[in-house]
Amino acid sequence: MIPGTFVYHRPGTVQEAVALLADHGEEARPLAGGHSLIPMMKLRMAAPEHLVDLRGIGALKTIAEDGGDIVIGAAVTQAQAIASDLLAARLPIIRGTALQIADPQIRYLGTLGGNVANGDPGNDMPAVMQCLGARYVAEGPDGVREIPAAEFYLGPYATALAPAEILTAIRVPAPPAGHGWAYEKLKRKVGDYATAAAAVVLTLAAGKVATCAIALTNLGPTPLLANAAAAGLVGSNLAPADVKAAADAAKAITDPAGDGRGPPAYRREMAGVMVARALTRAAQRAANGA
Amino acid sequence: MNEMVITREQREARLEGMGCKRKRVEDIRFTQGKGNYVDDLKLPGMLHGDFVRSQYGHARIKRIDAAKARALPGVIAVLTADDLKPLGLHWMPTLAGDVQAVLADGKVHFQNQEIAFVVAENRYVADDAIQLVEVEYEELPVLVDPFKALDPDAPELRPDLAGKTVGAHGPRKHHNHIFEWTVGDRAATDEAFNRADVTIKEMISYQRVHPSPLETCQCVASFDKIKGELTVHGTFQAPHVIRTVASLLSKIPEHKIHVVAPDIGGGFGNKVGAYSGYICAIVATIVTGQPVKWVEDRIENLSTTSFARDYHMTTEIAATKDGKVTGLRVHVLADHGAFDACADPSKWPAGFFNIVTGSYDFPVAHLAVDGVYTNKAPGGVAYRCSFRVTEAAYCIERAMDILAHKLGLDPAELRLRNFVRRDQFPYQSALGWEYDSGDYDTAMRKAMDAVGYAELRAEQARRREAFRRGETREIMGIGVSFFTEIVGAGPSKNCDILGVAMFDSAEIRIHPTGSIIARMGSKSQGQGHETTWAQIIATELGIPADDIMIEEGNTDTAPYGLGTYGSRSTPVTGAAIAMAARKIKAKAQMIAAHLLEVSEYDLEWDIDGFRVKGNPERAKTMKEIAWAAYNSPPPGLEPGLEAVNYYDPPNMTYPFGAYICVMDIDVDTGVATTRRFYALDDCGTRINPMIIEGQVHGGLTEAFAIAMGQEIRYDELGNVIGASFMDFFLPTAVETPVWETDFTVTPSPHHPIGAKGVGESPNVGGVPCFSNAVNDAFSFLGATHIQMPHDAWRLWQAAQDLGA
């Protein structure tokens, strides 16, 4: 549990960080909260020679509204997200999810950018961001671009980020007031990754589902956007049969691994249970206007 | 002036003696982060050691090449078995009469086994060097299932024992067999089964778990070449035994070895034995002449230093149709891993598992235990348990529930019908123990009243109907357990470790001004000895606890003792303290008689001193007597006021308790929620009720963890799975249920202060209570026995299997 030797860099701007990453190529890794990377380094499963700490870059630590989007800096910590009035009012699912990530000590250090950029299928925010239709802002030697969260994840720890590109912000189109949301996470204990988790964002019109998005955490090599499950619910009034059909459709796209959380059959079944519970809770919130 | 008018109650209260909820004095430093742990120790020139470990569960080592590691700047040495061989230290004896490889000697027997010890200037270089040591393996067939260990074609795990047909505990019947241990009357037991109206039989497994103290095992060894003296600071629950073992192994005279156990961050049995890290650090300091520190990381702790349990107990009860038990028959398959490094008293290969008749009046019983080798980490320690008592309590408490279910009797009612009655104590159990005292019926009924047991059963019946009607997906379980512990090892007639009888000791010295330094052979790892030992002395000698300093853990200053584990400190050391205090008191009485110019028979003890019978105005306090002991002792009496006692207990003590748990289980997810947990403990005389409550809270939390999730698992290739706190279930405050505690007091008749010990009771009684709650919840769906751990996926699976 002792890491190898590395050089620590603490740039003050995104440009400096990008330059450092470009200079050192594959030997360099960006560091944010460090809660995924540092344990990997201590186990010597990762041995970067250069760590580029992004936490000295003030521009990455803000949460702001920009047009119809909420823009969350990549180095915003989970604790900051929880404390943000703007997120509580406009994107309550982010606060609700952050509160289910690990414990307060970790949330003081762990960042939203790190959570979504690392490509760990166990991380909670990627599914939420997919559900919300978020776009990730990436900055690299060739400039700035946006990548939809739905297209970002390629496999375990494999993402659409190019070498030397840094994820600098998350742009989330704010869902309409009165939308329903839920993040249902089954876990063994505080600090654990999900056995199965489901994010739901929906809107109701005249008691029927107008829009719906469903995404799943830790049930495959990447977060899973359950488009077919969600599409089948539009126009429904979320009767038990509708919810069951959506849960079954969501289960069908899962491919969970067996581990200490349970065998694949259990985790797949739990995907359905989490989807059903998330739908019910989201619909209650929408019906209550929150 | 106030001294003149102080009331007797005030005099008594200011002592903060036995029965007082005295705040823990050690917490002043612990809560400020000022504890002094092994890893805090930094000696000049200190080097750091770390292990190259096996990646395989079973393999021959064809080659170890450490050349690159040795060439790395900052690396001082790389030790392998070949380096230890000339010293005869490549193998070491275990406490259980087996031998264990210190560094793999041509073969690895379990994953993460120690292969080489790298010594470097710092931890970073040591770990860099580990990556550079090349080990070439030839994989061997792996044996992880204990039920296959004795198959004729099972791989031979211990060629070092080839041809050895007799082990430390009798004949071995197979190359992977360690011992067979039998107790009881087989013929009479078989006869009871032949005549029984009703019998049950179930294979009840207690999975492999780990004590997992937050502070891992560690030491700093430092050899002074000029003086020829070795100092070892370490996380030792039994520092004096460690010194003796170190002397026997190293040939350094025992008086030239100084073992110091500073503050310890939890032990739970993990820190009783001797580990490769200690031996290698000692060899390394002798070779280099510089201090060497070795500190385990979390994965190493969970996967190498002593596991617990891994007992597979085929259990049968014979009974009459009206629920009176008539016989018990148990066969245990005990998985000891690659080396038998069980930390039991030497003559007890399965510890005190023969307490398995529990709290019930079994007229006959028979027990057989077979110990076997597998490709798993060695150990078998008493994880907050008195030597396999946890396993025994789990076995009998599950079996009694299974019997109740078969008879259609309420599990509490079945227990009430079979308890050893109060008038039967001292009670001779069918498997050879003499229970000292108990009042089981009273405790059980008090527990049932406290929780409203009848109403809980009525609620359960209503909820089961609702479940059957499909109105809820939640089922309710009520767990009952009633345990009898056996602690306080132990009488020298049957308990020793490596030939050293399991007494313990206390030395008390009163200074001229009436304050005290006292030292014991025990060693607190969080139990609060600095607080409670002072309370015993305060009551016995009338000196305020705040004026008493307690010291443990330094073998140079403390009297020899066997250490702290198996709930033995209060029964053995606590008795030694009282007996030493009474020696002082007897001398103090002579001094007081001299000062008051009366016969000592004319004096009586009164809270904090002696007074003349019938003339209470004439009195001397202990403080006055202490001064006189150094200033004007009676003619012919030697000055000073101190005493030592080495206490050899006449019997074990038998704490007991009644626990009840109410649990709700969501069958759709398998998630179990503990609604209520009530624990009544009878540990005899209560020294510090606050500390007892703390002990019960901690032990119940461990019991909850074990029953509901803990498991050190191996896959079929011998890979250890889940050896980190991501997977090994250590509950946080969020998961931990709320505990309700209660008590009755049945003093031990043979203990000087009547105390029995409590530290391990909640773990012993808690695990079956949780498991019984789970099994009770599922019983109406047809379940007989669901194996632990009861984590969510397994409970979901159980529900699936039962069609729920």
mmCIF file of N, CA and C in Angstrom, chain B residues 188-238:
data_model
loop_
_atom_site.group_PDB
_atom_site.id
_atom_site.type_symbol
_atom_site.label_atom_id
_atom_site.label_comp_id
_atom_site.label_asym_id
_atom_site.label_seq_id
_atom_site.Cartn_x
_atom_site.Cartn_y
_atom_site.Cartn_z
ATOM 1 N N ALA B 188 -23.534 -43.694 25.320
ATOM 2 C CA ALA B 188 -24.741 -43.201 25.996
ATOM 3 C C ALA B 188 -25.471 -42.203 25.120
ATOM 4 N N THR B 189 -24.697 -41.413 24.372
ATOM 5 C CA THR B 189 -25.320 -40.426 23.490
ATOM 6 C C THR B 189 -26.056 -41.126 22.348
ATOM 7 N N ASP B 190 -25.405 -42.113 21.765
ATOM 8 C CA ASP B 190 -26.071 -42.868 20.698
ATOM 9 C C ASP B 190 -27.365 -43.488 21.223
ATOM 10 N N GLU B 191 -27.314 -43.972 22.442
ATOM 11 C CA GLU B 191 -28.493 -44.592 23.049
ATOM 12 C C GLU B 191 -29.621 -43.559 23.211
ATOM 13 N N ALA B 192 -29.252 -42.350 23.624
ATOM 14 C CA ALA B 192 -30.265 -41.297 23.776
ATOM 15 C C ALA B 192 -30.934 -41.012 22.433
ATOM 16 N N PHE B 193 -30.142 -41.042 21.378
ATOM 17 C CA PHE B 193 -30.732 -40.807 20.050
ATOM 18 C C PHE B 193 -31.629 -41.972 19.628
ATOM 19 N N ASN B 194 -31.211 -43.167 19.978
ATOM 20 C CA ASN B 194 -32.040 -44.327 19.637
ATOM 21 C C ASN B 194 -33.410 -44.250 20.293
ATOM 22 N N ARG B 195 -33.450 -43.682 21.490
ATOM 23 C CA ARG B 195 -34.709 -43.643 22.246
ATOM 24 C C ARG B 195 -35.517 -42.368 22.023
ATOM 25 N N ALA B 196 -34.956 -41.411 21.268
ATOM 26 C CA ALA B 196 -35.576 -40.088 21.204
ATOM 27 C C ALA B 196 -36.908 -40.110 20.464
ATOM 28 N N ASP B 197 -37.844 -39.261 20.940
ATOM 29 C CA ASP B 197 -39.090 -39.048 20.196
ATOM 30 C C ASP B 197 -38.794 -38.253 18.933
ATOM 31 N N VAL B 198 -37.932 -37.254 19.105
ATOM 32 C CA VAL B 198 -37.670 -36.296 18.030
ATOM 33 C C VAL B 198 -36.164 -36.072 17.940
ATOM 34 N N THR B 199 -35.659 -35.991 16.728
ATOM 35 C CA THR B 199 -34.253 -35.602 16.566
ATOM 36 C C THR B 199 -34.156 -34.557 15.457
ATOM 37 N N ILE B 200 -33.122 -33.754 15.545
ATOM 38 C CA ILE B 200 -32.810 -32.856 14.434
ATOM 39 C C ILE B 200 -31.354 -33.047 14.071
ATOM 40 N N LYS B 201 -31.027 -32.726 12.811
ATOM 41 C CA LYS B 201 -29.638 -32.795 12.369
ATOM 42 C C LYS B 201 -29.415 -31.705 11.336
ATOM 43 N N GLU B 202 -28.391 -30.928 11.514
ATOM 44 C CA GLU B 202 -28.129 -29.838 10.576
ATOM 45 C C GLU B 202 -26.633 -29.557 10.528
ATOM 46 N N MET B 203 -26.125 -29.281 9.329
ATOM 47 C CA MET B 203 -24.727 -28.845 9.216
ATOM 48 C C MET B 203 -24.715 -27.322 9.311
ATOM 49 N N ILE B 204 -24.196 -26.838 10.404
ATOM 50 C CA ILE B 204 -24.214 -25.403 10.691
ATOM 51 C C ILE B 204 -22.794 -24.866 10.516
ATOM 52 N N SER B 205 -22.619 -23.988 9.538
ATOM 53 C CA SER B 205 -21.278 -23.449 9.271
ATOM 54 C C SER B 205 -21.120 -22.082 9.906
ATOM 55 N N TYR B 206 -19.927 -21.872 10.416
ATOM 56 C CA TYR B 206 -19.563 -20.537 10.886
ATOM 57 C C TYR B 206 -18.401 -20.127 9.994
ATOM 58 N N GLN B 207 -18.654 -19.174 9.114
ATOM 59 C CA GLN B 207 -17.699 -18.844 8.046
ATOM 60 C C GLN B 207 -16.399 -18.263 8.596
ATOM 61 N N ARG B 208 -15.392 -18.277 7.735
ATOM 62 C CA ARG B 208 -14.094 -17.685 8.080
ATOM 63 C C ARG B 208 -14.237 -16.164 8.134
ATOM 64 N N VAL B 209 -13.847 -15.585 9.244
ATOM 65 C CA VAL B 209 -13.875 -14.132 9.389
ATOM 66 C C VAL B 209 -12.533 -13.680 9.951
ATOM 67 N N HIS B 210 -12.408 -12.399 10.221
ATOM 68 C CA HIS B 210 -11.144 -11.880 10.716
ATOM 69 C C HIS B 210 -11.398 -10.842 11.803
ATOM 70 N N PRO B 211 -10.568 -10.843 12.856
ATOM 71 C CA PRO B 211 -10.801 -9.890 13.955
ATOM 72 C C PRO B 211 -10.691 -8.424 13.506
ATOM 73 N N SER B 212 -9.878 -8.158 12.506
ATOM 74 C CA SER B 212 -9.714 -6.830 11.894
ATOM 75 C C SER B 212 -9.682 -5.653 12.863
ATOM 76 N N PRO B 213 -8.695 -5.645 13.763
ATOM 77 C CA PRO B 213 -8.518 -4.436 14.577
ATOM 78 C C PRO B 213 -8.124 -3.273 13.676
ATOM 79 N N LEU B 214 -8.501 -2.055 14.058
ATOM 80 C CA LEU B 214 -8.175 -0.917 13.186
ATOM 81 C C LEU B 214 -6.668 -0.726 13.077
ATOM 82 N N GLU B 215 -5.949 -0.960 14.170
ATOM 83 C CA GLU B 215 -4.486 -0.942 14.080
ATOM 84 C C GLU B 215 -4.043 -2.344 13.680
ATOM 85 N N THR B 216 -3.278 -2.438 12.603
ATOM 86 C CA THR B 216 -2.826 -3.751 12.154
ATOM 87 C C THR B 216 -1.662 -4.223 13.034
ATOM 88 N N CYS B 217 -1.168 -5.439 12.775
ATOM 89 C CA CYS B 217 -0.045 -5.977 13.560
ATOM 90 C C CYS B 217 1.247 -5.260 13.143
ATOM 91 N N GLN B 218 2.082 -4.983 14.096
ATOM 92 C CA GLN B 218 3.314 -4.254 13.788
ATOM 93 C C GLN B 218 4.298 -4.327 14.951
ATOM 94 N N CYS B 219 5.566 -4.063 14.618
ATOM 95 C CA CYS B 219 6.582 -4.046 15.665
ATOM 96 C C CYS B 219 7.780 -3.195 15.246
ATOM 97 N N VAL B 220 8.563 -2.823 16.234
ATOM 98 C CA VAL B 220 9.882 -2.230 15.986
ATOM 99 C C VAL B 220 10.871 -3.045 16.810
ATOM 100 N N ALA B 221 11.804 -3.706 16.140
ATOM 101 C CA ALA B 221 12.808 -4.500 16.851
ATOM 102 C C ALA B 221 14.130 -3.744 16.825
ATOM 103 N N SER B 222 14.811 -3.762 17.957
ATOM 104 C CA SER B 222 16.039 -2.988 18.041
ATOM 105 C C SER B 222 17.064 -3.765 18.866
ATOM 106 N N PHE B 223 18.187 -4.105 18.238
ATOM 107 C CA PHE B 223 19.198 -4.923 18.915
ATOM 108 C C PHE B 223 20.421 -4.060 19.242
ATOM 109 N N ASP B 224 20.814 -4.097 20.495
ATOM 110 C CA ASP B 224 22.000 -3.367 20.943
ATOM 111 C C ASP B 224 23.158 -4.353 20.966
ATOM 112 N N LYS B 225 24.044 -4.230 19.970
ATOM 113 C CA LYS B 225 25.115 -5.230 19.828
ATOM 114 C C LYS B 225 26.109 -5.160 20.977
ATOM 115 N N ILE B 226 26.279 -3.966 21.550
ATOM 116 C CA ILE B 226 27.242 -3.815 22.639
ATOM 117 C C ILE B 226 26.765 -4.570 23.881
ATOM 118 N N LYS B 227 25.496 -4.328 24.234
ATOM 119 C CA LYS B 227 24.947 -4.967 25.435
ATOM 120 C C LYS B 227 24.404 -6.362 25.146
ATOM 121 N N GLY B 228 24.224 -6.662 23.861
ATOM 122 C CA GLY B 228 23.608 -7.944 23.521
ATOM 123 C C GLY B 228 22.144 -7.997 23.929
ATOM 124 N N GLU B 229 21.493 -6.855 23.897
ATOM 125 C CA GLU B 229 20.090 -6.795 24.336
ATOM 126 C C GLU B 229 19.160 -6.468 23.184
ATOM 127 N N LEU B 230 17.995 -7.112 23.214
ATOM 128 C CA LEU B 230 16.994 -6.921 22.169
ATOM 129 C C LEU B 230 15.765 -6.245 22.769
ATOM 130 N N THR B 231 15.333 -5.163 22.126
ATOM 131 C CA THR B 231 14.090 -4.513 22.544
ATOM 132 C C THR B 231 13.084 -4.636 21.413
ATOM 133 N N VAL B 232 11.881 -5.087 21.741
ATOM 134 C CA VAL B 232 10.834 -5.201 20.723
ATOM 135 C C VAL B 232 9.594 -4.467 21.213
ATOM 136 N N HIS B 233 9.253 -3.409 20.508
ATOM 137 C CA HIS B 233 7.963 -2.743 20.735
ATOM 138 C C HIS B 233 6.976 -3.362 19.760
ATOM 139 N N GLY B 234 5.843 -3.787 20.254
ATOM 140 C CA GLY B 234 4.915 -4.445 19.325
ATOM 141 C C GLY B 234 3.486 -4.414 19.815
ATOM 142 N N THR B 235 2.604 -4.743 18.901
ATOM 143 C CA THR B 235 1.161 -4.788 19.199
ATOM 144 C C THR B 235 0.840 -6.154 19.801
ATOM 145 N N PHE B 236 1.246 -6.345 21.029
ATOM 146 C CA PHE B 236 1.160 -7.680 21.628
ATOM 147 C C PHE B 236 0.075 -7.740 22.698
ATOM 148 N N GLN B 237 -0.871 -8.655 22.523
ATOM 149 C CA GLN B 237 -1.868 -8.888 23.567
ATOM 150 C C GLN B 237 -1.244 -9.672 24.725
ATOM 151 N N ALA B 238 -0.130 -10.339 24.450
ATOM 152 C CA ALA B 238 0.526 -11.174 25.463
ATOM 153 C C ALA B 238 2.037 -10.901 25.430
#
